[in-house]
Amino acid sequence: MKIICIGRNYADHAKEMSSPIPEEPMFFMKPDTSILRPGTPFFYPDFSSDIHYECEIVLKINRVGKKISTRFAHKYYDEIGLGIDFTARDLQKKCKEKGHPWEIAKSFESSAPISRDFISKSELDLNNLSFSLKQNETTVQQGNTADMIFNFDTLVSYVSQFMTLKKGDLIYTGTPAGVGPIAIGDILYGYIGDREMFKIRIK
Ligand code: ZN
């Protein structure tokens, strides 16, 4: 199983990172060991002092496909979950400055929490899906898929031009504005609409 993460897919987040709005999707990957199983705490790693949350809608790929056309991309996923793309922002900044790959900032242990439940897309309006992240008592991110630069079908098609997608692969589809640091003792709550999808303790 592989985890594909889309960067800069919400204009307001690209803006807060002082990054240009991409003309085509950009993605990077995390290993399957990045998955943080539901109900498991996140242990703050000692190699960073600036871990940020990035709350993201996650697509679960349901069959093998490559070079998928946008027209047929919807047939390759039928469930939607919610996750976090934890990012060591301090390490990422150094990598960016040196022009190095991002892996140490993005692909570390437990950097990809995922919801226990996935919701059938037939129950959802994928083009107008609101989601949010609460840090303790404060809602820190509020997104809507209507604001994505590249929609789900475009992302699935794009990634599949470069690599075969397999059943069980996950695509984290990018984060809206409002990213920020976590601290030991925090609890993060993720929602799709009003439905609580995960609760993560930071230890
Ligand atoms: Zn992200």
XYZ file of N, CA, C and O in Angstrom, residues 8 11-21 96:
52
model
N -0.221 21.760 -2.070
C -0.755 23.027 -2.593
C -2.002 22.869 -3.453
O -2.050 23.332 -4.589
N -5.789 27.188 -2.759
C -5.083 28.450 -3.022
C -4.772 29.201 -1.729
O -3.697 29.780 -1.592
N -5.690 29.151 -0.753
C -5.455 29.925 0.474
C -4.283 29.350 1.273
O -3.553 30.083 1.931
N -4.094 28.018 1.192
C -2.931 27.418 1.868
C -1.641 27.738 1.112
O -0.615 28.061 1.735
N -1.658 27.666 -0.210
C -0.464 28.018 -0.997
C -0.038 29.444 -0.633
O 1.141 29.737 -0.441
N -1.042 30.299 -0.488
C -0.770 31.703 -0.171
C -0.117 31.845 1.207
O 0.867 32.566 1.368
N -0.659 31.126 2.207
C -0.093 31.257 3.553
C 1.321 30.696 3.625
O 2.094 31.061 4.505
N 1.671 29.791 2.694
C 3.031 29.248 2.652
C 3.926 30.070 1.723
O 5.074 29.685 1.476
N 3.389 31.152 1.160
C 4.117 31.965 0.175
C 4.591 31.110 -1.001
O 5.685 31.304 -1.518
N 3.754 30.141 -1.387
C 4.083 29.274 -2.520
C 3.209 29.667 -3.700
O 2.068 30.067 -3.507
N 3.737 29.547 -4.917
C 2.905 29.859 -6.082
C 1.775 28.843 -6.236
O 1.883 27.705 -5.760
N 0.697 29.251 -6.886
C -0.406 28.328 -7.181
C 0.036 27.436 -8.348
O 0.456 27.938 -9.382
N 13.732 22.666 1.688
C 13.375 23.565 0.588
C 14.542 24.483 0.252
O 14.865 24.696 -0.911
